[in-house]
Amino acid sequence: MSENVEILLQARDIKPTAMRMLILKNMLGFSRAFSLADLETVMETVDKSTIFRTIILFHEKQLIHSIDDGSGAIKYSVCSSNCSCSIGDSHAHFYCLHCNKTFCLEKVAVPDLNFPDNLVPVSINFVIKGFCEDCKMFAT
Ligand SMILES: [Zn+2]
Ligand SMILES: [Zn+2]
């Protein structure tokens, strides 16, 4: 991936420090959604609280979105540049029951839910569970 991390940070109104650029570069290195633990593993030398605080900041600034795939750990993925993390921008996610990886399905929009008027939705979590490309031989 050749995204310019400095531009991505500035576009979300985040001051591009060397550490933030490094963390974002590592986030973009994942081809799937990542958890805090995943980032800590690939960034062993970086202070864990720095990684944690950076995730919180990126999430607040809508540079990344969170996914609750039911695995117990919240996962994150870098948002596309035109994403505003509104419900209308939400896409489905796919959770693999074998390797426990979670992927963004950016082209699969969350279906129109015909939501009752008296409730105010803030976020939506649309997770499809199954077997990914690498694990589909385990599907029975
Ligand atoms: Zn899998
Ligand atoms: Zn996603």
PDB file of C-alpha atoms and ligand atoms in Angstrom:
ATOM      1  CA  MET A   1       0.000   0.000   0.000  1.00  0.00           C
ATOM      2  CA  SER A   2       1.462   3.362  -0.970  1.00  0.00           C
ATOM      3  CA  GLU A   3      -0.826   5.757   0.895  1.00  0.00           C
ATOM      4  CA  ASN A   4       0.885   8.856   2.129  1.00  0.00           C
ATOM      5  CA  VAL A   5       0.338   8.592   5.872  1.00  0.00           C
ATOM      6  CA  GLU A   6       1.099  12.250   6.463  1.00  0.00           C
ATOM      7  CA  ILE A   7      -1.686  13.341   4.102  1.00  0.00           C
ATOM      8  CA  LEU A   8      -4.114  10.816   5.613  1.00  0.00           C
ATOM      9  CA  LEU A   9      -3.465  12.217   9.101  1.00  0.00           C
ATOM     10  CA  GLN A  10      -3.798  15.842   8.017  1.00  0.00           C
ATOM     11  CA  ALA A  11      -7.049  15.072   6.198  1.00  0.00           C
ATOM     12  CA  ARG A  12      -8.501  13.981   9.554  1.00  0.00           C
ATOM     13  CA  ASP A  13      -7.104  16.981  11.394  1.00  0.00           C
ATOM     14  CA  ILE A  14      -4.481  14.948  13.263  1.00  0.00           C
ATOM     15  CA  LYS A  15      -1.013  16.447  13.739  1.00  0.00           C
ATOM     16  CA  PRO A  16       1.332  14.077  11.854  1.00  0.00           C
ATOM     17  CA  THR A  17       3.996  13.251  14.437  1.00  0.00           C
ATOM     18  CA  ALA A  18       6.618  10.631  13.593  1.00  0.00           C
ATOM     19  CA  MET A  19       5.009   8.166  16.010  1.00  0.00           C
ATOM     20  CA  ARG A  20       1.502   8.611  14.606  1.00  0.00           C
ATOM     21  CA  MET A  21       2.832   8.192  11.069  1.00  0.00           C
ATOM     22  CA  LEU A  22       4.610   4.996  12.098  1.00  0.00           C
ATOM     23  CA  ILE A  23       1.514   3.599  13.793  1.00  0.00           C
ATOM     24  CA  LEU A  24      -0.706   4.428  10.818  1.00  0.00           C
ATOM     25  CA  LYS A  25       1.811   2.806   8.463  1.00  0.00           C
ATOM     26  CA  ASN A  26       1.603  -0.363  10.552  1.00  0.00           C
ATOM     27  CA  MET A  27      -2.204  -0.217  10.588  1.00  0.00           C
ATOM     28  CA  LEU A  28      -2.231  -0.009   6.787  1.00  0.00           C
ATOM     29  CA  GLY A  29       0.085  -3.021   6.690  1.00  0.00           C
ATOM     30  CA  PHE A  30      -2.747  -5.275   7.828  1.00  0.00           C
ATOM     31  CA  SER A  31      -4.896  -6.753   5.084  1.00  0.00           C
ATOM     32  CA  ARG A  32      -7.587  -7.399   7.701  1.00  0.00           C
ATOM     33  CA  ALA A  33      -8.988  -5.646  10.753  1.00  0.00           C
ATOM     34  CA  PHE A  34      -6.524  -5.475  13.655  1.00  0.00           C
ATOM     35  CA  SER A  35      -6.883  -5.481  17.428  1.00  0.00           C
ATOM     36  CA  LEU A  36      -4.786  -3.563  19.961  1.00  0.00           C
ATOM     37  CA  ALA A  37      -2.909  -6.819  20.627  1.00  0.00           C
ATOM     38  CA  ASP A  38      -2.180  -7.259  16.888  1.00  0.00           C
ATOM     39  CA  LEU A  39      -0.630  -3.790  16.749  1.00  0.00           C
ATOM     40  CA  GLU A  40       1.385  -4.402  19.909  1.00  0.00           C
ATOM     41  CA  THR A  41       2.774  -7.565  18.313  1.00  0.00           C
ATOM     42  CA  VAL A  42       3.985  -5.832  15.148  1.00  0.00           C
ATOM     43  CA  MET A  43       5.239  -2.778  17.070  1.00  0.00           C
ATOM     44  CA  GLU A  44       7.078  -4.540  19.895  1.00  0.00           C
ATOM     45  CA  THR A  45       9.425  -1.665  20.618  1.00  0.00           C
ATOM     46  CA  VAL A  46       6.689   0.950  20.982  1.00  0.00           C
ATOM     47  CA  ASP A  47       5.211   1.728  24.377  1.00  0.00           C
ATOM     48  CA  LYS A  48       1.814   0.000  24.710  1.00  0.00           C
ATOM     49  CA  SER A  49       0.077   3.032  26.215  1.00  0.00           C
ATOM     50  CA  THR A  50       1.238   5.126  23.250  1.00  0.00           C
ATOM     51  CA  ILE A  51      -0.354   2.632  20.841  1.00  0.00           C
ATOM     52  CA  PHE A  52      -3.539   2.609  22.927  1.00  0.00           C
ATOM     53  CA  ARG A  53      -3.800   6.409  23.069  1.00  0.00           C
ATOM     54  CA  THR A  54      -3.151   6.664  19.341  1.00  0.00           C
ATOM     55  CA  ILE A  55      -5.958   4.182  18.596  1.00  0.00           C
ATOM     56  CA  ILE A  56      -8.344   6.278  20.735  1.00  0.00           C
ATOM     57  CA  LEU A  57      -7.310   9.476  18.922  1.00  0.00           C
ATOM     58  CA  PHE A  58      -7.563   7.936  15.429  1.00  0.00           C
ATOM     59  CA  HIS A  59     -10.975   6.542  16.332  1.00  0.00           C
ATOM     60  CA  GLU A  60     -12.242   9.900  17.634  1.00  0.00           C
ATOM     61  CA  LYS A  61     -11.028  11.594  14.470  1.00  0.00           C
ATOM     62  CA  GLN A  62     -12.699   8.925  12.320  1.00  0.00           C
ATOM     63  CA  LEU A  63      -9.481   7.796  10.694  1.00  0.00           C
ATOM     64  CA  ILE A  64     -10.268   4.240  11.821  1.00  0.00           C
ATOM     65  CA  HIS A  65     -13.546   2.499  12.595  1.00  0.00           C
ATOM     66  CA  SER A  66     -14.153  -0.154  15.219  1.00  0.00           C
ATOM     67  CA  ILE A  67     -15.727  -3.545  14.679  1.00  0.00           C
ATOM     68  CA  ASP A  68     -17.213  -5.730  17.384  1.00  0.00           C
ATOM     69  CA  ASP A  69     -17.045  -9.157  15.761  1.00  0.00           C
ATOM     70  CA  GLY A  70     -18.075 -11.034  18.886  1.00  0.00           C
ATOM     71  CA  SER A  71     -14.581 -12.451  19.429  1.00  0.00           C
ATOM     72  CA  GLY A  72     -14.173 -10.425  22.619  1.00  0.00           C
ATOM     73  CA  ALA A  73     -11.516  -8.044  21.289  1.00  0.00           C
ATOM     74  CA  ILE A  74     -12.581  -4.872  19.496  1.00  0.00           C
ATOM     75  CA  LYS A  75     -10.963  -4.699  16.086  1.00  0.00           C
ATOM     76  CA  TYR A  76     -10.193  -1.649  13.973  1.00  0.00           C
ATOM     77  CA  SER A  77      -9.721  -0.848  10.333  1.00  0.00           C
ATOM     78  CA  VAL A  78      -8.522   2.301   8.571  1.00  0.00           C
ATOM     79  CA  CYS A  79     -11.468   4.156   7.008  1.00  0.00           C
ATOM     80  CA  SER A  80     -11.566   4.993   3.333  1.00  0.00           C
ATOM     81  CA  SER A  81     -10.861   8.665   2.673  1.00  0.00           C
ATOM     82  CA  ASN A  82     -14.501   9.608   2.019  1.00  0.00           C
ATOM     83  CA  CYS A  83     -15.864   7.788   5.085  1.00  0.00           C
ATOM     84  CA  SER A  84     -17.527   9.866   7.787  1.00  0.00           C
ATOM     85  CA  CYS A  85     -18.369   6.845   9.976  1.00  0.00           C
ATOM     86  CA  SER A  86     -22.078   7.668   9.792  1.00  0.00           C
ATOM     87  CA  ILE A  87     -24.594   4.861   9.639  1.00  0.00           C
ATOM     88  CA  GLY A  88     -25.040   5.575   5.944  1.00  0.00           C
ATOM     89  CA  ASP A  89     -21.308   4.934   5.444  1.00  0.00           C
ATOM     90  CA  SER A  90     -21.359   1.649   7.331  1.00  0.00           C
ATOM     91  CA  HIS A  91     -20.345  -1.523   5.561  1.00  0.00           C
ATOM     92  CA  ALA A  92     -20.595  -5.154   6.522  1.00  0.00           C
ATOM     93  CA  HIS A  93     -17.712  -7.106   8.040  1.00  0.00           C
ATOM     94  CA  PHE A  94     -16.800 -10.744   7.678  1.00  0.00           C
ATOM     95  CA  TYR A  95     -15.512 -12.807  10.591  1.00  0.00           C
ATOM     96  CA  CYS A  96     -13.769 -16.102   9.849  1.00  0.00           C
ATOM     97  CA  LEU A  97     -14.740 -18.824  12.308  1.00  0.00           C
ATOM     98  CA  HIS A  98     -11.528 -20.745  11.656  1.00  0.00           C
ATOM     99  CA  CYS A  99      -8.684 -18.172  11.689  1.00  0.00           C
ATOM    100  CA  ASN A 100     -10.639 -15.537  13.649  1.00  0.00           C
ATOM    101  CA  LYS A 101      -9.669 -12.812  11.193  1.00  0.00           C
ATOM    102  CA  THR A 102     -12.119 -10.017  10.422  1.00  0.00           C
ATOM    103  CA  PHE A 103     -12.281  -8.270   7.074  1.00  0.00           C
ATOM    104  CA  CYS A 104     -14.033  -5.111   5.846  1.00  0.00           C
ATOM    105  CA  LEU A 105     -16.579  -5.738   3.110  1.00  0.00           C
ATOM    106  CA  GLU A 106     -16.445  -2.177   1.820  1.00  0.00           C
ATOM    107  CA  LYS A 107     -18.673  -2.990  -1.150  1.00  0.00           C
ATOM    108  CA  VAL A 108     -21.386  -4.608   0.980  1.00  0.00           C
ATOM    109  CA  ALA A 109     -23.543  -1.809   2.385  1.00  0.00           C
ATOM    110  CA  VAL A 110     -25.580  -2.396   5.506  1.00  0.00           C
ATOM    111  CA  PRO A 111     -29.135  -3.054   4.285  1.00  0.00           C
ATOM    112  CA  ASP A 112     -31.903  -0.551   4.890  1.00  0.00           C
ATOM    113  CA  LEU A 113     -33.277  -1.703   8.218  1.00  0.00           C
ATOM    114  CA  ASN A 114     -36.619   0.093   8.209  1.00  0.00           C
ATOM    115  CA  PHE A 115     -35.640   1.348  11.645  1.00  0.00           C
ATOM    116  CA  PRO A 116     -38.382   2.453  14.102  1.00  0.00           C
ATOM    117  CA  ASP A 117     -38.664   6.276  14.359  1.00  0.00           C
ATOM    118  CA  ASN A 118     -38.730   6.387  18.148  1.00  0.00           C
ATOM    119  CA  LEU A 119     -35.135   5.087  18.501  1.00  0.00           C
ATOM    120  CA  VAL A 120     -31.949   6.960  17.701  1.00  0.00           C
ATOM    121  CA  PRO A 121     -29.292   4.730  16.181  1.00  0.00           C
ATOM    122  CA  VAL A 122     -25.668   5.805  16.692  1.00  0.00           C
ATOM    123  CA  SER A 123     -23.714   2.924  15.270  1.00  0.00           C
ATOM    124  CA  ILE A 124     -24.438  -0.334  13.589  1.00  0.00           C
ATOM    125  CA  ASN A 125     -22.550  -3.578  13.662  1.00  0.00           C
ATOM    126  CA  PHE A 126     -23.237  -5.898  10.758  1.00  0.00           C
ATOM    127  CA  VAL A 127     -21.020  -8.978  10.980  1.00  0.00           C
ATOM    128  CA  ILE A 128     -21.281 -12.005   8.737  1.00  0.00           C
ATOM    129  CA  LYS A 129     -19.622 -15.145  10.113  1.00  0.00           C
ATOM    130  CA  GLY A 130     -18.223 -17.915   8.004  1.00  0.00           C
ATOM    131  CA  PHE A 131     -15.016 -19.140   6.436  1.00  0.00           C
ATOM    132  CA  CYS A 132     -12.542 -16.948   4.576  1.00  0.00           C
ATOM    133  CA  GLU A 133     -10.752 -17.781   1.319  1.00  0.00           C
ATOM    134  CA  ASP A 134      -7.850 -19.435   3.164  1.00  0.00           C
ATOM    135  CA  CYS A 135     -10.093 -21.466   5.465  1.00  0.00           C
ATOM    136  CA  LYS A 136     -13.003 -22.446   3.261  1.00  0.00           C
ATOM    137  CA  MET A 137     -11.848 -26.086   3.213  1.00  0.00           C
ATOM    138  CA  PHE A 138     -12.923 -26.221   6.862  1.00  0.00           C
ATOM    139  CA  ALA A 139     -16.519 -25.305   6.027  1.00  0.00           C
ATOM    140  CA  THR A 140     -18.725 -28.347   6.237  1.00  0.00           C
TER     141      THR A 140
HETATM  142 ZN    ZN B   1      -9.923 -17.772   7.831  1.00  0.00          ZN
HETATM  143 ZN    ZN B   2     -14.724  -1.879   7.928  1.00  0.00          ZN
END
